[in-house]
Coordinates of N, CA and C in Angstrom, one line a residue:
M198 N 138.8 99.1 -2.1 CA 137.5 98.9 -1.6 C 136.4 98.7 -2.7
A199 N 136.6 99.3 -3.8 CA 135.6 99.2 -4.9 C 135.5 97.8 -5.4
R200 N 136.6 97.0 -5.2 CA 136.7 95.7 -5.8 C 136.1 94.6 -4.8
L201 N 135.8 95.0 -3.6 CA 135.3 94.0 -2.7 C 133.9 93.7 -3.1
S202 N 133.6 92.4 -3.0 CA 132.3 91.9 -3.5 C 131.2 91.9 -2.4
L203 N 131.6 92.0 -1.2 CA 130.6 91.9 -0.1 C 130.7 93.2 0.8
T204 N 129.6 93.4 1.5 CA 129.6 94.5 2.5 C 130.4 94.1 3.7
P205 N 130.9 95.0 4.5 CA 131.6 94.6 5.8 C 130.8 93.7 6.6
S206 N 129.5 93.9 6.8 CA 128.7 93.0 7.6 C 128.6 91.6 7.0
E207 N 128.6 91.5 5.7 CA 128.6 90.2 5.0 C 129.9 89.4 5.3
Y208 N 131.1 90.2 5.2 CA 132.4 89.6 5.5 C 132.4 89.1 7.0
W209 N 131.8 89.9 7.9 CA 131.8 89.5 9.3 C 131.0 88.3 9.5
A210 N 129.8 88.2 8.9 CA 128.9 87.0 9.0 C 129.6 85.8 8.4
R211 N 130.4 85.9 7.4 CA 131.0 84.8 6.8 C 132.3 84.3 7.5
Q212 N 133.1 85.3 8.0 CA 134.5 85.0 8.4 C 134.9 85.2 9.9
C213 N 134.1 86.0 10.6 CA 134.6 86.4 11.9 C 133.9 85.8 13.1
H214 N 134.6 85.7 14.2 CA 134.1 85.2 15.5 C 134.7 86.1 16.6
V215 N 134.1 86.0 17.8 CA 134.6 86.7 18.9 C 135.0 85.7 20.0
G216 N 136.2 85.9 20.5 CA 136.7 85.0 21.6 C 136.4 85.6 22.9
S217 N 135.9 84.9 23.8 CA 135.6 85.4 25.2 C 136.0 84.4 26.2
S218 N 136.9 84.9 27.1 CA 137.2 84.0 28.3 C 136.8 84.7 29.6
F219 N 136.3 85.9 29.5 CA 135.9 86.6 30.7 C 134.8 87.6 30.3
I220 N 133.6 87.1 30.0 CA 132.6 88.0 29.5 C 132.0 88.9 30.7
R221 N 131.8 90.1 30.4 CA 131.3 91.1 31.4 C 129.9 91.3 31.2
Q222 N 129.2 91.8 32.2 CA 127.8 92.0 32.1 C 127.4 92.9 31.0
P223 N 128.0 94.1 30.7 CA 127.6 94.9 29.6 C 127.8 94.1 28.2
E224 N 128.7 93.3 28.1 CA 128.9 92.5 26.9 C 127.9 91.4 26.7
V225 N 127.3 90.9 27.8 CA 126.2 89.9 27.7 C 125.1 90.5 26.9
G226 N 124.8 91.8 27.2 CA 123.7 92.5 26.5 C 123.9 92.6 25.0
L227 N 125.1 92.5 24.6 CA 125.4 92.7 23.1 C 125.5 91.4 22.4
R228 N 125.3 90.3 23.1 CA 125.6 89.0 22.4 C 124.7 88.7 21.2
H229 N 123.5 89.1 21.3 CA 122.6 88.9 20.1 C 122.9 89.8 19.0
Q230 N 123.4 91.0 19.3 CA 123.8 91.9 18.2 C 125.1 91.4 17.5
V231 N 126.0 90.8 18.3 CA 127.2 90.2 17.7 C 126.8 88.9 17.0
G232 N 125.9 88.1 17.6 CA 125.5 86.8 17.1 C 126.0 85.8 18.0
V233 N 125.1 85.1 18.7 CA 125.6 84.1 19.7 C 126.3 83.0 19.0
E234 N 126.0 82.7 17.7 CA 126.7 81.7 17.0 C 128.2 82.1 16.6
R235 N 128.5 83.3 16.9 CA 129.8 83.9 16.6 C 130.7 84.0 17.8
I236 N 130.2 83.7 19.0 CA 131.0 83.8 20.2 C 131.6 82.5 20.6
M237 N 132.9 82.5 20.8 CA 133.6 81.3 21.2 C 134.0 81.5 22.6
W238 N 133.8 80.5 23.4 CA 134.2 80.6 24.8 C 135.5 79.9 25.1
G239 N 136.4 80.6 25.7 CA 137.7 80.0 26.0 C 137.7 79.4 27.4
S240 N 138.2 78.2 27.5 CA 138.2 77.6 28.9 C 139.5 76.8 29.1
D241 N 140.6 77.3 28.6 CA 141.9 76.7 28.8 C 142.6 77.3 30.0
F242 N 141.9 77.3 31.2 CA 142.4 77.9 32.4 C 143.4 77.1 33.1
P243 N 144.1 77.6 34.0 CA 144.0 78.9 34.6 C 144.9 80.0 33.9
H244 N 144.3 81.1 33.7 CA 145.0 82.3 33.2 C 144.7 83.4 34.1
K245 N 145.7 84.3 34.3 CA 145.5 85.4 35.2 C 144.4 86.3 34.8
E246 N 144.1 86.5 33.5 CA 143.0 87.4 33.1 C 141.6 86.8 33.2
G247 N 141.6 85.5 33.5 CA 140.3 84.8 33.5 C 139.7 84.9 34.9
C248 N 138.6 84.1 35.1 CA 137.9 84.1 36.4 C 138.0 82.8 37.1
W249 N 138.8 81.8 36.6 CA 139.1 80.5 37.2 C 139.7 80.8 38.6
P250 N 139.4 80.1 39.6 CA 138.5 79.0 39.7 C 137.0 79.3 40.0
Y251 N 136.6 80.6 39.8 CA 135.3 81.0 40.1 C 134.4 81.2 38.8
S252 N 134.7 80.4 37.8 CA 134.0 80.5 36.5 C 132.5 80.5 36.6
H253 N 132.0 79.5 37.3 CA 130.5 79.3 37.5 C 129.9 80.6 38.1
E254 N 130.5 81.0 39.2 CA 130.0 82.2 39.9 C 130.1 83.4 39.0
H255 N 131.2 83.6 38.3 CA 131.3 84.7 37.4 C 130.2 84.7 36.3
L256 N 130.0 83.6 35.7 CA 128.9 83.5 34.7 C 127.6 83.8 35.2
R257 N 127.3 83.2 36.4 CA 126.0 83.5 37.1 C 125.8 85.0 37.3
L258 N 126.8 85.7 37.7 CA 126.7 87.2 37.9 C 126.6 87.9 36.6
A259 N 127.4 87.5 35.6 CA 127.4 88.2 34.3 C 126.1 88.1 33.6
F260 N 125.4 86.9 33.7 CA 124.1 86.7 33.1 C 122.9 87.0 34.0
A261 N 123.1 87.4 35.2 CA 122.0 87.6 36.2 C 120.9 88.5 35.7
R262 N 121.3 89.6 35.0 CA 120.2 90.5 34.6 C 119.8 90.3 33.2
S263 N 120.3 89.3 32.6 CA 119.9 89.0 31.2 C 118.5 88.5 31.0
T264 N 117.8 89.1 30.0 CA 116.4 88.7 29.8 C 116.3 87.8 28.6
R265 N 117.3 87.6 27.8 CA 117.2 86.7 26.6 C 118.5 85.9 26.6

């Protein structure tokens, strides 16, 4: 660890992304903390863990209480 040149948050900002194919309402509130530019939306449906064919409805509900 002493040889690492960046802090953990700097490595995150440079190298990491979050994949989301089924975002939940509590996670919506964290999107700015994570960084909206770091969130990748998966849409290669249908998958059993996803919300297809109700994707639009699911997103509407997930973001319904969002203020930003």
